[in-house]
Short mmCIF file of C-alpha atoms in Angstrom, two decimals:
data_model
loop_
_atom_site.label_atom_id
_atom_site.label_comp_id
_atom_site.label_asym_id
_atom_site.label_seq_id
_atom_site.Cartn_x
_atom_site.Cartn_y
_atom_site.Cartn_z
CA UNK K 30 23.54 -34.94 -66.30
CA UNK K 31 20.51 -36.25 -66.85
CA UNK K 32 18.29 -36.41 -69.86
CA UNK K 33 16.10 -33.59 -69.22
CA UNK K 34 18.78 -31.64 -68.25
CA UNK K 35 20.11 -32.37 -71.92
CA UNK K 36 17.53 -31.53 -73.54
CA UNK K 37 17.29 -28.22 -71.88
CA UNK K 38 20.53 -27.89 -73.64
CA UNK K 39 19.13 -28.44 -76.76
CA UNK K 40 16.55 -26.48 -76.31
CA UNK K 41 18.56 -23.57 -75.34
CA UNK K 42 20.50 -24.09 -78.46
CA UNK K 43 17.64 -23.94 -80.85
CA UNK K 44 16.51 -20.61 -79.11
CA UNK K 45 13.37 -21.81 -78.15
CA UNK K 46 13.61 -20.91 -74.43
CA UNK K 47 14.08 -17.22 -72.51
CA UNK K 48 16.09 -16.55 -69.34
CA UNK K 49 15.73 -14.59 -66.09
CA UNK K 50 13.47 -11.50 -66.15
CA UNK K 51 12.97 -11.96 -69.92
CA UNK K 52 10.41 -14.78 -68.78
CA UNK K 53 8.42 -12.14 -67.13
CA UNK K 54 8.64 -10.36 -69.86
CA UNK K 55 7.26 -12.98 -72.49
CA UNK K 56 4.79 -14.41 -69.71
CA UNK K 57 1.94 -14.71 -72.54
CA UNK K 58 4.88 -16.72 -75.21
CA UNK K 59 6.37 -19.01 -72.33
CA UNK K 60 4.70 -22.42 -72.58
CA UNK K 61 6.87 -24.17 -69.28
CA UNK K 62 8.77 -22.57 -66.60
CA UNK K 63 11.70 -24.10 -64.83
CA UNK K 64 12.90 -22.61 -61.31
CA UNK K 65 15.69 -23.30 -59.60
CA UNK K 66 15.00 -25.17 -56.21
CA UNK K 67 17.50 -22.87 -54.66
CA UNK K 68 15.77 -19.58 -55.56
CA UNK K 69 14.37 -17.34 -52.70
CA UNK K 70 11.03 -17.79 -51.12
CA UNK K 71 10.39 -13.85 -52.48
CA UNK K 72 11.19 -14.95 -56.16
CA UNK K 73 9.53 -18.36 -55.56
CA UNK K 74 6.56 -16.91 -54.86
CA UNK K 75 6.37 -14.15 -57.55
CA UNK K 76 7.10 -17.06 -60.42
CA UNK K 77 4.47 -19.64 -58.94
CA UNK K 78 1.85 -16.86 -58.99
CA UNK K 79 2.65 -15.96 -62.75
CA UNK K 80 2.19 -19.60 -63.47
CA UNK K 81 -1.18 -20.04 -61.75
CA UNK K 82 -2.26 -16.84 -63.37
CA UNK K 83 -1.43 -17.74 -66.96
CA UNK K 84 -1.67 -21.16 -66.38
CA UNK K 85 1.67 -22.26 -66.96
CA UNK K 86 3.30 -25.67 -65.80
CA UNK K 87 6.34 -25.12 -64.10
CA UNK K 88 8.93 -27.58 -62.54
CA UNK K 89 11.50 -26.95 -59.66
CA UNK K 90 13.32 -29.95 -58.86
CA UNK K 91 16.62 -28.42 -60.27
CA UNK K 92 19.10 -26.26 -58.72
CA UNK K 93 20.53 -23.15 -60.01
CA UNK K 94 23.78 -25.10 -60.66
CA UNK K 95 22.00 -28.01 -62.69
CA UNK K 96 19.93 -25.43 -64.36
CA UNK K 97 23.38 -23.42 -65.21
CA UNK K 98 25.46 -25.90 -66.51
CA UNK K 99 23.10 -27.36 -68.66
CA UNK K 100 22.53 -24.28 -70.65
CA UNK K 101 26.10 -23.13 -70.01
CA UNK K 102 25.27 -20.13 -68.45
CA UNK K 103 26.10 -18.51 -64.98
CA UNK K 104 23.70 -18.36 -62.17
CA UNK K 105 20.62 -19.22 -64.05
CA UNK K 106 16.96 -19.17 -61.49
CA UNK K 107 14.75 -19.15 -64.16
CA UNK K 108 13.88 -20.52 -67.47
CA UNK K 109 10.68 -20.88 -69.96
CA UNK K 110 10.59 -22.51 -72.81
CA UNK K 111 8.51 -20.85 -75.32
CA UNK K 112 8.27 -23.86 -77.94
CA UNK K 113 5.40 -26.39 -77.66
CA UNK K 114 6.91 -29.31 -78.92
CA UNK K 115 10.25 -28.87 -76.23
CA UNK K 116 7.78 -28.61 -73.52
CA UNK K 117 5.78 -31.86 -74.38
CA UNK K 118 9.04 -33.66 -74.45
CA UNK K 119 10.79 -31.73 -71.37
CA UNK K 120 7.45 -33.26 -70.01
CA UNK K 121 7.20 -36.75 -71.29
CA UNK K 122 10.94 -37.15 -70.09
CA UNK K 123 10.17 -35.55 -66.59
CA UNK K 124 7.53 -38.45 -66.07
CA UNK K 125 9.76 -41.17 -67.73
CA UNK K 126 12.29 -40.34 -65.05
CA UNK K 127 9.53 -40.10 -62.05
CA UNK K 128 8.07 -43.47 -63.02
CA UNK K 129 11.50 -44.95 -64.31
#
């Protein structure tokens, strides 16, 4: 697993992130959105245009399964942190691993 992937688990464990249709929900609290690469092109498109309308980085490089098992949950399509300092290190590790 790799280390944004952990982290995720971390941040899941400090309760700084929401799940599923609870992200919708707490649109105006969520800071960074993660969706699963293998979600539909319907849901795909209803997340992307919450993030363009609130503004709202999101990242979708993970699968379900990688998104899942980091969190130790079942079937998980989408996540958003709600914690500013998680996202600026979900972040900072997303680019160490792009440029690493």
């Amino acid at each position: 697993m790799d280390s944004v992937l952990k982290l995720l688990g971390l941040v899941f464990r400090a309760k700084k992130l929401v799940l599923g249709e609870e992200v919708l929900e707490r649109i105006s609290d969520v800071k960074l959105m993660f969706i699963a690469s293998d979600s539909s092109e319907k849901s795909k498109e209803r997340y992307l245009k919450k993030c363009h309308f609130y503004n709202i980085e999101y990242i979708d490089k993970y699968d379900s399964s990688a998104l899942s098992s980091s969190i130790g949950k079942n079937n998980v399509k989408l996540i958003g942190i709600i914690d500013d300092g998680f996202k600026k290190s979900l972040l900072k590790k997303i680019k160490e691993e792009n440029n690493g």
